[in-house]
PDB file of C-alpha atoms and ligand atoms in Angstrom:
ATOM      1  CA  UNK A   1      16.683   1.620  -4.286  1.00 92.00           C
ATOM      2  CA  UNK A   2      14.712  -1.542  -4.903  1.00 94.00           C
ATOM      3  CA  UNK A   3      16.768  -3.664  -7.233  1.00 95.00           C
ATOM      4  CA  UNK A   4      15.754  -7.177  -6.138  1.00 93.00           C
ATOM      5  CA  UNK A   5      13.916  -7.772  -9.407  1.00 93.00           C
ATOM      6  CA  UNK A   6      16.554  -6.168 -11.587  1.00 96.00           C
ATOM      7  CA  UNK A   7      18.931  -8.481 -13.459  1.00 96.00           C
ATOM      8  CA  UNK A   8      22.590  -7.658 -12.934  1.00 97.00           C
ATOM      9  CA  UNK A   9      24.299  -6.690 -16.178  1.00 98.00           C
ATOM     10  CA  UNK A  10      27.035  -8.960 -17.462  1.00 97.00           C
ATOM     11  CA  UNK A  11      28.771  -6.028 -19.107  1.00 98.00           C
ATOM     12  CA  UNK A  12      31.082  -5.622 -16.154  1.00 97.00           C
ATOM     13  CA  UNK A  13      34.828  -6.063 -16.132  1.00 95.00           C
ATOM     14  CA  UNK A  14      36.169  -6.542 -12.632  1.00 94.00           C
ATOM     15  CA  UNK A  15      39.723  -5.253 -12.514  1.00 91.00           C
ATOM     16  CA  UNK A  16      39.796  -4.776  -8.762  1.00 89.00           C
ATOM     17  CA  UNK A  17      42.918  -6.265  -7.294  1.00 83.00           C
ATOM     18  CA  UNK A  18      44.568  -6.487 -10.702  1.00 79.00           C
ATOM     19  CA  UNK A  19      47.490  -4.120 -11.185  1.00 68.00           C
ATOM     20  CA  UNK A  20      48.079  -2.198 -14.369  1.00 65.00           C
ATOM     21  CA  UNK A  21      51.541  -3.685 -14.705  1.00 50.00           C
ATOM     22  CA  UNK A  22      53.815  -0.839 -13.813  1.00 43.00           C
ATOM     23  CA  UNK A  23      51.916   2.185 -12.719  1.00 42.00           C
ATOM     24  CA  UNK A  24      52.800   5.799 -12.566  1.00 40.00           C
ATOM     25  CA  UNK A  25      55.779   5.455 -10.269  1.00 37.00           C
ATOM     26  CA  UNK A  26      56.991   7.771  -7.588  1.00 33.00           C
ATOM     27  CA  UNK A  27      55.962  11.351  -8.226  1.00 33.00           C
ATOM     28  CA  UNK A  28      53.414  10.289 -10.808  1.00 35.00           C
ATOM     29  CA  UNK A  29      50.238  12.201 -11.289  1.00 38.00           C
ATOM     30  CA  UNK A  30      49.160  14.245  -8.389  1.00 40.00           C
ATOM     31  CA  UNK A  31      45.633  15.130  -9.260  1.00 39.00           C
ATOM     32  CA  UNK A  32      44.250  17.399  -6.596  1.00 33.00           C
ATOM     33  CA  UNK A  33      40.991  16.173  -5.140  1.00 37.00           C
ATOM     34  CA  UNK A  34      38.855  14.265  -7.572  1.00 40.00           C
ATOM     35  CA  UNK A  35      39.788  15.913 -10.803  1.00 43.00           C
ATOM     36  CA  UNK A  36      36.697  14.437 -12.352  1.00 49.00           C
ATOM     37  CA  UNK A  37      34.461  17.056 -10.803  1.00 51.00           C
ATOM     38  CA  UNK A  38      36.989  19.824 -10.760  1.00 48.00           C
ATOM     39  CA  UNK A  39      37.606  22.624 -13.124  1.00 48.00           C
ATOM     40  CA  UNK A  40      39.546  20.770 -15.734  1.00 48.00           C
ATOM     41  CA  UNK A  41      38.874  18.213 -18.369  1.00 51.00           C
ATOM     42  CA  UNK A  42      39.513  14.633 -17.193  1.00 51.00           C
ATOM     43  CA  UNK A  43      41.183  14.009 -20.549  1.00 52.00           C
ATOM     44  CA  UNK A  44      43.775  16.587 -19.600  1.00 52.00           C
ATOM     45  CA  UNK A  45      44.430  14.681 -16.417  1.00 51.00           C
ATOM     46  CA  UNK A  46      44.836  11.528 -18.492  1.00 53.00           C
ATOM     47  CA  UNK A  47      47.275  13.250 -20.812  1.00 51.00           C
ATOM     48  CA  UNK A  48      49.299  14.396 -17.854  1.00 47.00           C
ATOM     49  CA  UNK A  49      49.274  10.832 -16.601  1.00 48.00           C
ATOM     50  CA  UNK A  50      50.564   9.624 -19.917  1.00 47.00           C
ATOM     51  CA  UNK A  51      53.295  12.185 -20.089  1.00 42.00           C
ATOM     52  CA  UNK A  52      54.447  11.256 -16.624  1.00 42.00           C
ATOM     53  CA  UNK A  53      54.538   7.642 -17.506  1.00 42.00           C
ATOM     54  CA  UNK A  54      55.267   6.721 -21.098  1.00 37.00           C
ATOM     55  CA  UNK A  55      54.550   3.059 -20.968  1.00 40.00           C
ATOM     56  CA  UNK A  56      53.371   0.465 -23.387  1.00 38.00           C
ATOM     57  CA  UNK A  57      49.828  -0.700 -22.836  1.00 41.00           C
ATOM     58  CA  UNK A  58      49.800  -3.833 -20.791  1.00 44.00           C
ATOM     59  CA  UNK A  59      46.872  -5.794 -22.096  1.00 46.00           C
ATOM     60  CA  UNK A  60      47.614  -8.750 -19.856  1.00 44.00           C
ATOM     61  CA  UNK A  61      45.749  -7.212 -16.934  1.00 46.00           C
ATOM     62  CA  UNK A  62      42.710  -6.670 -19.132  1.00 50.00           C
ATOM     63  CA  UNK A  63      42.699 -10.258 -20.384  1.00 56.00           C
ATOM     64  CA  UNK A  64      42.873 -11.616 -16.857  1.00 72.00           C
ATOM     65  CA  UNK A  65      40.025  -9.500 -15.526  1.00 81.00           C
ATOM     66  CA  UNK A  66      36.854 -11.510 -14.919  1.00 87.00           C
ATOM     67  CA  UNK A  67      33.891 -10.475 -17.049  1.00 92.00           C
ATOM     68  CA  UNK A  68      30.313 -10.626 -15.813  1.00 95.00           C
ATOM     69  CA  UNK A  69      28.452  -9.434 -12.755  1.00 95.00           C
ATOM     70  CA  UNK A  70      30.632  -9.586  -9.624  1.00 94.00           C
ATOM     71  CA  UNK A  71      29.285 -11.594  -6.686  1.00 94.00           C
ATOM     72  CA  UNK A  72      30.083  -9.243  -3.812  1.00 94.00           C
ATOM     73  CA  UNK A  73      27.313  -6.871  -2.646  1.00 91.00           C
ATOM     74  CA  UNK A  74      28.911  -3.681  -3.993  1.00 91.00           C
ATOM     75  CA  UNK A  75      29.751  -5.280  -7.320  1.00 94.00           C
ATOM     76  CA  UNK A  76      26.225  -6.682  -7.542  1.00 95.00           C
ATOM     77  CA  UNK A  77      24.743  -3.270  -6.827  1.00 95.00           C
ATOM     78  CA  UNK A  78      26.797  -1.609  -9.545  1.00 96.00           C
ATOM     79  CA  UNK A  79      25.924  -4.380 -12.033  1.00 97.00           C
ATOM     80  CA  UNK A  80      22.217  -4.051 -11.238  1.00 97.00           C
ATOM     81  CA  UNK A  81      22.232  -0.299 -11.679  1.00 97.00           C
ATOM     82  CA  UNK A  82      23.986  -0.824 -15.004  1.00 98.00           C
ATOM     83  CA  UNK A  83      21.349  -3.450 -15.869  1.00 98.00           C
ATOM     84  CA  UNK A  84      18.641  -0.922 -15.104  1.00 98.00           C
ATOM     85  CA  UNK A  85      20.247   1.706 -17.371  1.00 98.00           C
ATOM     86  CA  UNK A  86      20.431  -0.895 -20.167  1.00 98.00           C
ATOM     87  CA  UNK A  87      16.745  -1.634 -19.774  1.00 97.00           C
ATOM     88  CA  UNK A  88      15.743   2.026 -19.760  1.00 98.00           C
ATOM     89  CA  UNK A  89      17.991   3.231 -22.582  1.00 98.00           C
ATOM     90  CA  UNK A  90      17.301   0.051 -24.572  1.00 98.00           C
ATOM     91  CA  UNK A  91      13.612   0.992 -24.595  1.00 97.00           C
ATOM     92  CA  UNK A  92      14.185   4.653 -25.334  1.00 97.00           C
ATOM     93  CA  UNK A  93      16.437   3.798 -28.281  1.00 97.00           C
ATOM     94  CA  UNK A  94      14.009   1.127 -29.497  1.00 97.00           C
ATOM     95  CA  UNK A  95      11.264   3.763 -29.588  1.00 95.00           C
ATOM     96  CA  UNK A  96      13.377   5.560 -32.188  1.00 92.00           C
ATOM     97  CA  UNK A  97      14.049   2.245 -33.939  1.00 94.00           C
ATOM     98  CA  UNK A  98      17.689   2.327 -32.994  1.00 93.00           C
ATOM     99  CA  UNK A  99      19.458  -0.459 -31.156  1.00 95.00           C
ATOM    100  CA  UNK A 100      21.154   0.541 -27.916  1.00 97.00           C
ATOM    101  CA  UNK A 101      24.745  -0.640 -27.698  1.00 97.00           C
ATOM    102  CA  UNK A 102      25.435  -0.962 -23.959  1.00 98.00           C
ATOM    103  CA  UNK A 103      28.748   0.213 -22.541  1.00 98.00           C
ATOM    104  CA  UNK A 104      31.030  -1.914 -20.380  1.00 97.00           C
ATOM    105  CA  UNK A 105      31.583  -0.904 -16.774  1.00 97.00           C
ATOM    106  CA  UNK A 106      35.107  -1.417 -15.454  1.00 95.00           C
ATOM    107  CA  UNK A 107      35.577  -1.664 -11.693  1.00 94.00           C
ATOM    108  CA  UNK A 108      39.077  -0.861 -10.598  1.00 89.00           C
ATOM    109  CA  UNK A 109      41.114   0.203  -7.654  1.00 84.00           C
ATOM    110  CA  UNK A 110      44.187   2.366  -7.659  1.00 79.00           C
ATOM    111  CA  UNK A 111      44.981   2.843 -11.324  1.00 80.00           C
ATOM    112  CA  UNK A 112      43.454   1.724 -14.539  1.00 83.00           C
ATOM    113  CA  UNK A 113      44.473   1.627 -18.190  1.00 84.00           C
ATOM    114  CA  UNK A 114      41.864   2.751 -20.679  1.00 85.00           C
ATOM    115  CA  UNK A 115      41.818   3.631 -24.362  1.00 86.00           C
ATOM    116  CA  UNK A 116      41.936   7.211 -23.081  1.00 83.00           C
ATOM    117  CA  UNK A 117      45.144   6.610 -21.169  1.00 80.00           C
ATOM    118  CA  UNK A 118      46.251   5.672 -17.708  1.00 80.00           C
ATOM    119  CA  UNK A 119      44.057   6.980 -14.925  1.00 75.00           C
ATOM    120  CA  UNK A 120      44.332   7.132 -11.163  1.00 71.00           C
ATOM    121  CA  UNK A 121      41.540   6.738  -8.657  1.00 64.00           C
ATOM    122  CA  UNK A 122      41.988  10.393  -7.709  1.00 63.00           C
ATOM    123  CA  UNK A 123      40.284  11.299 -10.979  1.00 65.00           C
ATOM    124  CA  UNK A 124      36.998   9.768  -9.945  1.00 71.00           C
ATOM    125  CA  UNK A 125      34.647   7.950 -12.312  1.00 82.00           C
ATOM    126  CA  UNK A 126      34.951   8.673 -16.013  1.00 84.00           C
ATOM    127  CA  UNK A 127      33.719   7.518 -19.401  1.00 88.00           C
ATOM    128  CA  UNK A 128      36.138   6.784 -22.221  1.00 88.00           C
ATOM    129  CA  UNK A 129      34.484   7.175 -25.649  1.00 88.00           C
ATOM    130  CA  UNK A 130      37.446   5.375 -27.290  1.00 89.00           C
ATOM    131  CA  UNK A 131      36.581   2.005 -25.760  1.00 92.00           C
ATOM    132  CA  UNK A 132      32.984   2.789 -24.706  1.00 94.00           C
ATOM    133  CA  UNK A 133      33.692   1.854 -21.113  1.00 94.00           C
ATOM    134  CA  UNK A 134      32.778   3.515 -17.837  1.00 93.00           C
ATOM    135  CA  UNK A 135      35.504   3.371 -15.224  1.00 90.00           C
ATOM    136  CA  UNK A 136      34.398   3.302 -11.614  1.00 88.00           C
ATOM    137  CA  UNK A 137      36.599   3.132  -8.558  1.00 84.00           C
ATOM    138  CA  UNK A 138      34.459   2.108  -5.611  1.00 83.00           C
ATOM    139  CA  UNK A 139      36.550   4.266  -3.281  1.00 80.00           C
ATOM    140  CA  UNK A 140      34.857   7.218  -4.962  1.00 78.00           C
ATOM    141  CA  UNK A 141      31.560   6.057  -3.474  1.00 81.00           C
ATOM    142  CA  UNK A 142      33.157   6.030  -0.046  1.00 79.00           C
ATOM    143  CA  UNK A 143      34.382   9.577  -0.686  1.00 76.00           C
ATOM    144  CA  UNK A 144      30.913  10.595  -1.759  1.00 75.00           C
ATOM    145  CA  UNK A 145      29.698   9.442   1.625  1.00 76.00           C
ATOM    146  CA  UNK A 146      32.422  10.721   3.884  1.00 77.00           C
ATOM    147  CA  UNK A 147      33.861  13.762   2.184  1.00 70.00           C
ATOM    148  CA  UNK A 148      30.869  15.095   0.311  1.00 66.00           C
ATOM    149  CA  UNK A 149      28.180  13.905   2.714  1.00 68.00           C
ATOM    150  CA  UNK A 150      26.068  12.413  -0.041  1.00 67.00           C
ATOM    151  CA  UNK A 151      25.257   8.978   1.310  1.00 70.00           C
ATOM    152  CA  UNK A 152      22.817   6.505  -0.098  1.00 79.00           C
ATOM    153  CA  UNK A 153      22.548   4.033  -2.911  1.00 87.00           C
ATOM    154  CA  UNK A 154      20.790   6.363  -5.262  1.00 88.00           C
ATOM    155  CA  UNK A 155      23.588   8.903  -5.012  1.00 85.00           C
ATOM    156  CA  UNK A 156      25.930   6.160  -6.244  1.00 88.00           C
ATOM    157  CA  UNK A 157      23.478   5.102  -8.932  1.00 93.00           C
ATOM    158  CA  UNK A 158      23.328   8.725 -10.080  1.00 90.00           C
ATOM    159  CA  UNK A 159      27.091   8.743 -10.635  1.00 88.00           C
ATOM    160  CA  UNK A 160      26.833   5.595 -12.778  1.00 93.00           C
ATOM    161  CA  UNK A 161      23.823   6.985 -14.647  1.00 95.00           C
ATOM    162  CA  UNK A 162      25.750  10.208 -15.332  1.00 91.00           C
ATOM    163  CA  UNK A 163      28.597   8.222 -16.927  1.00 92.00           C
ATOM    164  CA  UNK A 164      26.063   6.194 -18.931  1.00 96.00           C
ATOM    165  CA  UNK A 165      24.716   9.591 -20.017  1.00 95.00           C
ATOM    166  CA  UNK A 166      28.095  10.318 -21.589  1.00 92.00           C
ATOM    167  CA  UNK A 167      27.847   7.005 -23.432  1.00 95.00           C
ATOM    168  CA  UNK A 168      24.409   7.958 -24.745  1.00 96.00           C
ATOM    169  CA  UNK A 169      25.963  11.215 -25.946  1.00 94.00           C
ATOM    170  CA  UNK A 170      28.576   9.247 -27.845  1.00 93.00           C
ATOM    171  CA  UNK A 171      25.932   7.002 -29.431  1.00 96.00           C
ATOM    172  CA  UNK A 172      23.831   9.984 -30.440  1.00 94.00           C
ATOM    173  CA  UNK A 173      26.775  11.772 -31.966  1.00 88.00           C
ATOM    174  CA  UNK A 174      27.625  14.512 -29.490  1.00 78.00           C
ATOM    175  CA  UNK A 175      30.893  16.096 -30.502  1.00 75.00           C
ATOM    176  CA  UNK A 176      33.886  16.591 -28.298  1.00 77.00           C
ATOM    177  CA  UNK A 177      33.655  19.883 -26.458  1.00 79.00           C
ATOM    178  CA  UNK A 178      36.025  22.503 -27.820  1.00 81.00           C
ATOM    179  CA  UNK A 179      35.531  25.036 -25.072  1.00 81.00           C
ATOM    180  CA  UNK A 180      34.850  25.126 -21.381  1.00 79.00           C
ATOM    181  CA  UNK A 181      31.364  26.464 -22.051  1.00 82.00           C
ATOM    182  CA  UNK A 182      30.603  23.475 -24.315  1.00 85.00           C
ATOM    183  CA  UNK A 183      32.051  21.096 -21.813  1.00 84.00           C
ATOM    184  CA  UNK A 184      29.670  22.443 -19.144  1.00 87.00           C
ATOM    185  CA  UNK A 185      26.737  21.889 -21.514  1.00 92.00           C
ATOM    186  CA  UNK A 186      27.906  18.338 -22.167  1.00 89.00           C
ATOM    187  CA  UNK A 187      28.138  17.649 -18.434  1.00 88.00           C
ATOM    188  CA  UNK A 188      24.743  19.132 -17.673  1.00 92.00           C
ATOM    189  CA  UNK A 189      23.211  17.063 -20.449  1.00 94.00           C
ATOM    190  CA  UNK A 190      24.720  13.926 -18.878  1.00 92.00           C
ATOM    191  CA  UNK A 191      23.092  14.988 -15.588  1.00 92.00           C
ATOM    192  CA  UNK A 192      19.786  15.421 -17.375  1.00 96.00           C
ATOM    193  CA  UNK A 193      20.171  11.952 -18.956  1.00 97.00           C
ATOM    194  CA  UNK A 194      20.854  10.560 -15.475  1.00 95.00           C
ATOM    195  CA  UNK A 195      17.526  12.134 -14.510  1.00 95.00           C
ATOM    196  CA  UNK A 196      15.822  10.519 -17.529  1.00 97.00           C
ATOM    197  CA  UNK A 197      17.051   7.161 -16.303  1.00 97.00           C
ATOM    198  CA  UNK A 198      15.820   7.991 -12.789  1.00 95.00           C
ATOM    199  CA  UNK A 199      12.374   8.812 -14.174  1.00 96.00           C
ATOM    200  CA  UNK A 200      12.055   5.396 -15.819  1.00 97.00           C
ATOM    201  CA  UNK A 201      13.631   3.564 -12.886  1.00 96.00           C
ATOM    202  CA  UNK A 202      10.812   5.118 -10.870  1.00 94.00           C
ATOM    203  CA  UNK A 203       8.268   3.721 -13.305  1.00 95.00           C
ATOM    204  CA  UNK A 204       9.935   0.322 -12.942  1.00 95.00           C
ATOM    205  CA  UNK A 205       9.291   0.692  -9.234  1.00 94.00           C
ATOM    206  CA  UNK A 206      13.020   0.703  -8.473  1.00 95.00           C
ATOM    207  CA  UNK A 207      13.016   3.929  -6.494  1.00 92.00           C
ATOM    208  CA  UNK A 208      12.175   4.362  -2.859  1.00 90.00           C
ATOM    209  CA  UNK A 209      10.897   7.486  -1.143  1.00 87.00           C
ATOM    210  CA  UNK A 210      13.813   9.864  -0.634  1.00 86.00           C
ATOM    211  CA  UNK A 211      15.896   8.483  -3.504  1.00 87.00           C
ATOM    212  CA  UNK A 212      15.489  11.507  -5.737  1.00 82.00           C
ATOM    213  CA  UNK A 213      16.468  13.734  -2.821  1.00 82.00           C
ATOM    214  CA  UNK A 214      19.640  11.664  -2.390  1.00 82.00           C
ATOM    215  CA  UNK A 215      20.615  12.248  -5.993  1.00 81.00           C
ATOM    216  CA  UNK A 216      19.851  15.921  -5.686  1.00 80.00           C
ATOM    217  CA  UNK A 217      22.020  16.024  -2.589  1.00 79.00           C
ATOM    218  CA  UNK A 218      24.793  14.332  -4.560  1.00 77.00           C
ATOM    219  CA  UNK A 219      24.398  16.765  -7.443  1.00 73.00           C
ATOM    220  CA  UNK A 220      24.533  19.628  -4.975  1.00 74.00           C
ATOM    221  CA  UNK A 221      27.535  18.171  -3.199  1.00 70.00           C
ATOM    222  CA  UNK A 222      29.570  17.595  -6.322  1.00 67.00           C
ATOM    223  CA  UNK A 223      28.952  20.754  -8.289  1.00 59.00           C
ATOM    224  CA  UNK A 224      32.179  22.386  -9.330  1.00 59.00           C
ATOM    225  CA  UNK A 225      31.602  25.417  -7.118  1.00 62.00           C
ATOM    226  CA  UNK A 226      31.220  23.337  -3.980  1.00 59.00           C
ATOM    227  CA  UNK A 227      34.172  21.126  -4.851  1.00 55.00           C
ATOM    228  CA  UNK A 228      36.455  23.997  -5.637  1.00 55.00           C
ATOM    229  CA  UNK A 229      35.496  25.675  -2.436  1.00 58.00           C
ATOM    230  CA  UNK A 230      36.277  22.553  -0.469  1.00 58.00           C
ATOM    231  CA  UNK A 231      39.594  21.892  -2.109  1.00 59.00           C
ATOM    232  CA  UNK A 232      40.913  25.399  -2.683  1.00 54.00           C
ATOM    233  CA  UNK A 233      38.814  27.514  -0.393  1.00 56.00           C
ATOM    234  CA  UNK A 234      37.563  29.749  -3.213  1.00 55.00           C
ATOM    235  CA  UNK A 235      35.663  29.507  -6.459  1.00 52.00           C
ATOM    236  CA  UNK A 236      37.102  30.177  -9.908  1.00 50.00           C
ATOM    237  CA  UNK A 237      34.153  30.330 -12.314  1.00 52.00           C
ATOM    238  CA  UNK A 238      36.257  30.279 -15.512  1.00 52.00           C
ATOM    239  CA  UNK A 239      37.485  26.817 -14.816  1.00 55.00           C
ATOM    240  CA  UNK A 240      34.097  25.173 -14.226  1.00 58.00           C
ATOM    241  CA  UNK A 241      33.545  22.184 -16.433  1.00 71.00           C
ATOM    242  CA  UNK A 242      30.615  20.460 -14.772  1.00 73.00           C
ATOM    243  CA  UNK A 243      28.466  23.450 -13.981  1.00 78.00           C
ATOM    244  CA  UNK A 244      27.477  24.855 -10.629  1.00 83.00           C
ATOM    245  CA  UNK A 245      25.571  22.834  -8.075  1.00 82.00           C
ATOM    246  CA  UNK A 246      22.373  24.734  -8.895  1.00 86.00           C
ATOM    247  CA  UNK A 247      22.769  24.011 -12.619  1.00 90.00           C
ATOM    248  CA  UNK A 248      23.426  20.323 -12.025  1.00 88.00           C
ATOM    249  CA  UNK A 249      20.362  20.039  -9.799  1.00 89.00           C
ATOM    250  CA  UNK A 250      18.201  21.891 -12.335  1.00 93.00           C
ATOM    251  CA  UNK A 251      19.130  19.641 -15.266  1.00 94.00           C
ATOM    252  CA  UNK A 252      18.964  16.431 -13.289  1.00 93.00           C
ATOM    253  CA  UNK A 253      15.473  17.431 -12.113  1.00 93.00           C
ATOM    254  CA  UNK A 254      14.377  18.276 -15.618  1.00 96.00           C
ATOM    255  CA  UNK A 255      15.297  14.779 -16.862  1.00 96.00           C
ATOM    256  CA  UNK A 256      13.785  13.192 -13.777  1.00 95.00           C
ATOM    257  CA  UNK A 257      10.471  14.954 -14.259  1.00 95.00           C
ATOM    258  CA  UNK A 258      10.119  14.573 -18.018  1.00 97.00           C
ATOM    259  CA  UNK A 259      11.796  11.227 -18.749  1.00 97.00           C
ATOM    260  CA  UNK A 260      12.378  12.426 -22.313  1.00 97.00           C
ATOM    261  CA  UNK A 261      15.929  12.822 -23.660  1.00 97.00           C
ATOM    262  CA  UNK A 262      14.785  15.563 -26.016  1.00 96.00           C
ATOM    263  CA  UNK A 263      14.174  17.772 -22.985  1.00 97.00           C
ATOM    264  CA  UNK A 264      17.893  17.563 -22.239  1.00 97.00           C
ATOM    265  CA  UNK A 265      19.059  19.842 -25.024  1.00 95.00           C
ATOM    266  CA  UNK A 266      21.514  21.875 -23.006  1.00 94.00           C
ATOM    267  CA  UNK A 267      23.211  22.962 -26.215  1.00 91.00           C
ATOM    268  CA  UNK A 268      20.368  25.125 -27.440  1.00 91.00           C
ATOM    269  CA  UNK A 269      19.250  26.280 -23.995  1.00 91.00           C
ATOM    270  CA  UNK A 270      19.564  30.040 -23.673  1.00 89.00           C
ATOM    271  CA  UNK A 271      20.017  29.723 -19.944  1.00 88.00           C
ATOM    272  CA  UNK A 272      21.676  26.883 -18.129  1.00 89.00           C
TER     273      UNK A 272
HETATM  274 ZN1  LIG B 301      30.608  13.904 -16.703  1.00 62.09          ZN
END
């Protein structure tokens, strides 16, 4: 990616190195391989986490966390990608005469407390509609590289853009999925929105040759079918929540090619 000319967003909360004040304790949540992309709702994982550890919210850690773009290279990268999504979605919303309310990105390591509950890094990145924050553990990006063989900056940017996609869904009034089928449609729409961002980032000259391929590789690598195969050795279609690799690639591509959110209507699509 070419982000030299992109301003880093200040909507970053850096909670790396700040504990949650307690934690899940011994025998806390054991979430098998990155629950985020696996066949169950991250909110379920959060609920499990809460049941395991019934603790009062410790807001001290949140107050102490520095706000603003971090100075280290990885923090800067994340803040610039977020800045780019703000620019793109700000314009798209403005075209409909609506003001875009940007989300906050929380960087954490280990565990993090959110309005959606206590979460562990094993869950992977997630968006919490309750506090409109995206939670990103940078170790997930290392996993993306080593375990899922999806290296490259744009693969990481895609993950952030996907979470921002969930925020856009909240702003535009998407309802909470009540079935697995709906949850897949919600996920594929977030992939398509990530593609919409990619389209406009390309117009802003922020993409380099091969970037789109990196994101497609990431989408392929982290489809539920591939993940389930890697972690369990077999695929259980009923428990898919993010869609298959092929579906994720298809919807990401659609957003990337069109650049229009209205082309991301996974809910009325006859075929995913
Ligand atoms: Zn998602």
